[in-house]
Amino acid sequence: MTDVAPAIAFWVLSIVAVVAAVGVVGSRNLFHSAIFLTVVFLAVAGLYLVLNSDFLFGIQIMVYAGAIAVLIVFAVMLTHQIQSGNQEGRQWIPALGLSLSLFVVMAVVLAAGVFPATATMAALPESTTMLIAKALFNPYVLVFEIAAVVLLAAMIGAIVIAREDRG
């Protein structure tokens, strides 16, 4: 009973994520696409929770479902030509062919692959947040600090580039 419930939750969330992702691409209304994207973010967060990745679940909810989805919805609502929606394109047939080809390749690779992770999944701890924090602040603290300085420099550079000349 306990092994069946996570499997059912995984497949339900996976189907919801794929259907919502198709809705993102297929919807003509930008607002509906943004809502479908939010559903995709929430379904992926649920997948992280099912897979015992509580840290990724929290990050997915806060960053993607919270901040980015709300930002996209506000941007779409502030768009003046929201009534016109997506423009009709002629490239959907090649895009559909390419997407189906990639899907077939991925399905073949996944079907032929051997995944030893199923045997080690039972050995994972209940909470991954503490393990990530220990790894991030103990052996990788220098890399973490360098990444922080690089991101700060990039942010300052973007502000300088985006700033209008007032002189």
PDB file of C-alpha atoms in Angstrom:
ATOM      1  CA  MET A   1       0.000   0.000   0.000  1.00  0.00           C
ATOM      2  CA  THR A   2       2.771   2.437   0.885  1.00  0.00           C
ATOM      3  CA  ASP A   3       4.712   1.720  -2.319  1.00  0.00           C
ATOM      4  CA  VAL A   4       1.662   2.184  -4.529  1.00  0.00           C
ATOM      5  CA  ALA A   5       0.626   5.639  -3.319  1.00  0.00           C
ATOM      6  CA  PRO A   6       3.873   7.436  -4.333  1.00  0.00           C
ATOM      7  CA  ALA A   7       3.801   5.703  -7.701  1.00  0.00           C
ATOM      8  CA  ILE A   8       0.224   6.802  -8.305  1.00  0.00           C
ATOM      9  CA  ALA A   9       1.040  10.343  -7.171  1.00  0.00           C
ATOM     10  CA  PHE A  10       4.093  10.390  -9.446  1.00  0.00           C
ATOM     11  CA  TRP A  11       2.104   9.345 -12.501  1.00  0.00           C
ATOM     12  CA  VAL A  12      -0.812  11.678 -11.784  1.00  0.00           C
ATOM     13  CA  LEU A  13       1.536  14.641 -11.291  1.00  0.00           C
ATOM     14  CA  SER A  14       3.487  13.675 -14.400  1.00  0.00           C
ATOM     15  CA  ILE A  15       0.340  13.536 -16.506  1.00  0.00           C
ATOM     16  CA  VAL A  16      -0.844  16.872 -15.075  1.00  0.00           C
ATOM     17  CA  ALA A  17       2.544  18.439 -15.865  1.00  0.00           C
ATOM     18  CA  VAL A  18       2.583  17.151 -19.444  1.00  0.00           C
ATOM     19  CA  VAL A  19      -1.045  18.154 -20.134  1.00  0.00           C
ATOM     20  CA  ALA A  20      -0.464  21.616 -18.665  1.00  0.00           C
ATOM     21  CA  ALA A  21       2.758  21.978 -20.683  1.00  0.00           C
ATOM     22  CA  VAL A  22       0.806  21.177 -23.845  1.00  0.00           C
ATOM     23  CA  GLY A  23      -1.701  23.799 -22.701  1.00  0.00           C
ATOM     24  CA  VAL A  24       1.102  26.357 -22.367  1.00  0.00           C
ATOM     25  CA  VAL A  25       2.199  25.791 -25.940  1.00  0.00           C
ATOM     26  CA  GLY A  26      -1.229  25.251 -27.474  1.00  0.00           C
ATOM     27  CA  SER A  27      -3.254  28.018 -25.886  1.00  0.00           C
ATOM     28  CA  ARG A  28      -3.927  31.105 -27.979  1.00  0.00           C
ATOM     29  CA  ASN A  29      -4.603  33.275 -24.937  1.00  0.00           C
ATOM     30  CA  LEU A  30      -1.437  34.503 -23.184  1.00  0.00           C
ATOM     31  CA  PHE A  31      -3.139  34.641 -19.789  1.00  0.00           C
ATOM     32  CA  HIS A  32      -4.285  31.025 -20.106  1.00  0.00           C
ATOM     33  CA  SER A  33      -0.746  30.025 -21.094  1.00  0.00           C
ATOM     34  CA  ALA A  34       0.594  31.722 -17.974  1.00  0.00           C
ATOM     35  CA  ILE A  35      -1.915  29.883 -15.800  1.00  0.00           C
ATOM     36  CA  PHE A  36      -0.996  26.572 -17.457  1.00  0.00           C
ATOM     37  CA  LEU A  37       2.662  27.376 -16.780  1.00  0.00           C
ATOM     38  CA  THR A  38       1.863  27.893 -13.115  1.00  0.00           C
ATOM     39  CA  VAL A  39       0.164  24.478 -13.068  1.00  0.00           C
ATOM     40  CA  VAL A  40       3.312  22.953 -14.614  1.00  0.00           C
ATOM     41  CA  PHE A  41       5.450  24.559 -11.903  1.00  0.00           C
ATOM     42  CA  LEU A  42       3.167  23.233  -9.162  1.00  0.00           C
ATOM     43  CA  ALA A  43       3.082  19.727 -10.665  1.00  0.00           C
ATOM     44  CA  VAL A  44       6.883  19.660 -10.870  1.00  0.00           C
ATOM     45  CA  ALA A  45       7.030  20.788  -7.246  1.00  0.00           C
ATOM     46  CA  GLY A  46       4.747  17.900  -6.377  1.00  0.00           C
ATOM     47  CA  LEU A  47       7.059  15.544  -8.232  1.00  0.00           C
ATOM     48  CA  TYR A  48       9.973  16.789  -6.137  1.00  0.00           C
ATOM     49  CA  LEU A  49       7.962  16.135  -3.001  1.00  0.00           C
ATOM     50  CA  VAL A  50       7.081  12.621  -4.134  1.00  0.00           C
ATOM     51  CA  LEU A  51      10.769  11.969  -4.827  1.00  0.00           C
ATOM     52  CA  ASN A  52      11.761  13.051  -1.266  1.00  0.00           C
ATOM     53  CA  SER A  53      13.528  16.204  -2.442  1.00  0.00           C
ATOM     54  CA  ASP A  54      12.081  18.616   0.066  1.00  0.00           C
ATOM     55  CA  PHE A  55      14.663  21.330  -0.644  1.00  0.00           C
ATOM     56  CA  LEU A  56      13.868  21.350  -4.374  1.00  0.00           C
ATOM     57  CA  PHE A  57      10.162  21.308  -3.521  1.00  0.00           C
ATOM     58  CA  GLY A  58      10.553  24.455  -1.423  1.00  0.00           C
ATOM     59  CA  ILE A  59      12.679  26.200  -4.034  1.00  0.00           C
ATOM     60  CA  GLN A  60      10.244  25.238  -6.811  1.00  0.00           C
ATOM     61  CA  ILE A  61       7.295  26.646  -4.857  1.00  0.00           C
ATOM     62  CA  MET A  62       9.032  29.865  -3.784  1.00  0.00           C
ATOM     63  CA  VAL A  63      10.954  30.707  -6.946  1.00  0.00           C
ATOM     64  CA  TYR A  64       9.010  29.267  -9.841  1.00  0.00           C
ATOM     65  CA  ALA A  65       5.396  28.870  -8.695  1.00  0.00           C
ATOM     66  CA  GLY A  66       5.613  31.928  -6.487  1.00  0.00           C
ATOM     67  CA  ALA A  67       7.826  34.580  -7.976  1.00  0.00           C
ATOM     68  CA  ILE A  68       8.240  33.751 -11.657  1.00  0.00           C
ATOM     69  CA  ALA A  69       4.656  32.667 -12.288  1.00  0.00           C
ATOM     70  CA  VAL A  70       3.255  35.774 -10.601  1.00  0.00           C
ATOM     71  CA  LEU A  71       5.698  37.945 -12.555  1.00  0.00           C
ATOM     72  CA  ILE A  72       4.622  36.354 -15.837  1.00  0.00           C
ATOM     73  CA  VAL A  73       0.922  36.757 -14.993  1.00  0.00           C
ATOM     74  CA  PHE A  74       1.454  40.443 -14.131  1.00  0.00           C
ATOM     75  CA  ALA A  75       3.481  40.979 -17.318  1.00  0.00           C
ATOM     76  CA  VAL A  76       0.749  39.368 -19.404  1.00  0.00           C
ATOM     77  CA  MET A  77      -1.947  41.396 -17.677  1.00  0.00           C
ATOM     78  CA  LEU A  78      -0.022  44.615 -18.347  1.00  0.00           C
ATOM     79  CA  THR A  79       0.401  43.761 -22.013  1.00  0.00           C
ATOM     80  CA  HIS A  80      -1.778  46.007 -24.121  1.00  0.00           C
ATOM     81  CA  GLN A  81      -2.510  43.563 -26.914  1.00  0.00           C
ATOM     82  CA  ILE A  82      -3.589  40.621 -24.803  1.00  0.00           C
ATOM     83  CA  GLN A  83      -6.819  40.281 -26.777  1.00  0.00           C
ATOM     84  CA  SER A  84      -4.972  39.364 -29.976  1.00  0.00           C
ATOM     85  CA  GLY A  85      -3.157  36.444 -28.326  1.00  0.00           C
ATOM     86  CA  ASN A  86      -0.503  34.475 -30.149  1.00  0.00           C
ATOM     87  CA  GLN A  87      -0.072  35.105 -33.830  1.00  0.00           C
ATOM     88  CA  GLU A  88      -0.861  32.389 -36.334  1.00  0.00           C
ATOM     89  CA  GLY A  89       2.349  30.765 -37.479  1.00  0.00           C
ATOM     90  CA  ARG A  90       3.338  28.453 -40.290  1.00  0.00           C
ATOM     91  CA  GLN A  91       6.085  26.723 -38.381  1.00  0.00           C
ATOM     92  CA  TRP A  92       3.916  24.525 -36.193  1.00  0.00           C
ATOM     93  CA  ILE A  93       4.155  21.525 -38.540  1.00  0.00           C
ATOM     94  CA  PRO A  94       7.996  21.406 -38.507  1.00  0.00           C
ATOM     95  CA  ALA A  95       7.932  22.113 -34.762  1.00  0.00           C
ATOM     96  CA  LEU A  96       5.496  19.240 -34.227  1.00  0.00           C
ATOM     97  CA  GLY A  97       7.702  16.903 -36.289  1.00  0.00           C
ATOM     98  CA  LEU A  98      10.804  17.944 -34.373  1.00  0.00           C
ATOM     99  CA  SER A  99       9.009  17.546 -31.042  1.00  0.00           C
ATOM    100  CA  LEU A 100       7.759  14.079 -31.931  1.00  0.00           C
ATOM    101  CA  SER A 101      11.240  13.086 -33.117  1.00  0.00           C
ATOM    102  CA  LEU A 102      12.774  14.247 -29.843  1.00  0.00           C
ATOM    103  CA  PHE A 103      10.071  12.417 -27.911  1.00  0.00           C
ATOM    104  CA  VAL A 104      10.813   9.178 -29.780  1.00  0.00           C
ATOM    105  CA  VAL A 105      14.552   9.550 -29.175  1.00  0.00           C
ATOM    106  CA  MET A 106      14.007  10.207 -25.468  1.00  0.00           C
ATOM    107  CA  ALA A 107      11.597   7.279 -25.172  1.00  0.00           C
ATOM    108  CA  VAL A 108      14.077   4.930 -26.843  1.00  0.00           C
ATOM    109  CA  VAL A 109      16.933   6.129 -24.628  1.00  0.00           C
ATOM    110  CA  LEU A 110      14.852   5.814 -21.473  1.00  0.00           C
ATOM    111  CA  ALA A 111      13.562   2.385 -22.469  1.00  0.00           C
ATOM    112  CA  ALA A 112      17.081   1.117 -23.181  1.00  0.00           C
ATOM    113  CA  GLY A 113      18.651   2.698 -20.090  1.00  0.00           C
ATOM    114  CA  VAL A 114      19.385   0.967 -16.833  1.00  0.00           C
ATOM    115  CA  PHE A 115      18.619   2.980 -13.745  1.00  0.00           C
ATOM    116  CA  PRO A 116      20.362   1.654 -10.631  1.00  0.00           C
ATOM    117  CA  ALA A 117      18.934   4.505  -8.568  1.00  0.00           C
ATOM    118  CA  THR A 118      15.855   2.490  -7.657  1.00  0.00           C
ATOM    119  CA  ALA A 119      17.967   0.280  -5.397  1.00  0.00           C
ATOM    120  CA  THR A 120      19.548   3.251  -3.628  1.00  0.00           C
ATOM    121  CA  MET A 121      16.379   5.316  -3.250  1.00  0.00           C
ATOM    122  CA  ALA A 122      15.492   3.512  -0.023  1.00  0.00           C
ATOM    123  CA  ALA A 123      18.815   4.604   1.521  1.00  0.00           C
ATOM    124  CA  LEU A 124      18.089   8.327   1.094  1.00  0.00           C
ATOM    125  CA  PRO A 125      17.425  10.294   4.258  1.00  0.00           C
ATOM    126  CA  GLU A 126      14.042  11.834   4.951  1.00  0.00           C
ATOM    127  CA  SER A 127      15.240  15.431   4.620  1.00  0.00           C
ATOM    128  CA  THR A 128      17.726  16.561   2.007  1.00  0.00           C
ATOM    129  CA  THR A 129      17.810  20.195   3.098  1.00  0.00           C
ATOM    130  CA  MET A 130      20.303  19.624   5.910  1.00  0.00           C
ATOM    131  CA  LEU A 131      22.599  17.582   3.647  1.00  0.00           C
ATOM    132  CA  ILE A 132      22.568  20.281   0.970  1.00  0.00           C
ATOM    133  CA  ALA A 133      23.248  22.991   3.556  1.00  0.00           C
ATOM    134  CA  LYS A 134      26.181  21.056   5.020  1.00  0.00           C
ATOM    135  CA  ALA A 135      27.654  20.425   1.574  1.00  0.00           C
ATOM    136  CA  LEU A 136      27.102  24.025   0.500  1.00  0.00           C
ATOM    137  CA  PHE A 137      28.652  25.670   3.539  1.00  0.00           C
ATOM    138  CA  ASN A 138      31.401  23.234   4.428  1.00  0.00           C
ATOM    139  CA  PRO A 139      33.390  21.816   1.469  1.00  0.00           C
ATOM    140  CA  TYR A 140      31.920  24.162  -1.167  1.00  0.00           C
ATOM    141  CA  VAL A 141      31.857  27.430   0.755  1.00  0.00           C
ATOM    142  CA  LEU A 142      34.553  29.032  -1.426  1.00  0.00           C
ATOM    143  CA  VAL A 143      32.724  28.117  -4.647  1.00  0.00           C
ATOM    144  CA  PHE A 144      29.492  29.420  -3.110  1.00  0.00           C
ATOM    145  CA  GLU A 145      31.105  32.748  -2.219  1.00  0.00           C
ATOM    146  CA  ILE A 146      32.732  33.103  -5.656  1.00  0.00           C
ATOM    147  CA  ALA A 147      29.372  32.449  -7.313  1.00  0.00           C
ATOM    148  CA  ALA A 148      27.796  35.102  -5.084  1.00  0.00           C
ATOM    149  CA  VAL A 149      30.434  37.681  -6.089  1.00  0.00           C
ATOM    150  CA  VAL A 150      30.057  36.826  -9.796  1.00  0.00           C
ATOM    151  CA  LEU A 151      26.263  37.154  -9.583  1.00  0.00           C
ATOM    152  CA  LEU A 152      26.600  40.483  -7.767  1.00  0.00           C
ATOM    153  CA  ALA A 153      28.988  41.761 -10.459  1.00  0.00           C
ATOM    154  CA  ALA A 154      26.585  40.598 -13.178  1.00  0.00           C
ATOM    155  CA  MET A 155      23.682  42.362 -11.474  1.00  0.00           C
ATOM    156  CA  ILE A 156      25.655  45.611 -11.143  1.00  0.00           C
ATOM    157  CA  GLY A 157      26.738  45.330 -14.775  1.00  0.00           C
ATOM    158  CA  ALA A 158      23.145  44.799 -15.917  1.00  0.00           C
ATOM    159  CA  ILE A 159      22.022  47.868 -13.962  1.00  0.00           C
ATOM    160  CA  VAL A 160      24.791  49.976 -15.504  1.00  0.00           C
ATOM    161  CA  ILE A 161      23.980  48.763 -19.024  1.00  0.00           C
ATOM    162  CA  ALA A 162      20.220  49.260 -18.590  1.00  0.00           C
ATOM    163  CA  ARG A 163      20.599  52.711 -17.045  1.00  0.00           C
ATOM    164  CA  GLU A 164      19.695  55.541 -19.348  1.00  0.00           C
ATOM    165  CA  ASP A 165      22.191  58.312 -19.968  1.00  0.00           C
ATOM    166  CA  ARG A 166      20.992  61.467 -18.292  1.00  0.00           C
ATOM    167  CA  GLY A 167      23.805  63.698 -19.411  1.00  0.00           C
TER     168      GLY A 167
END
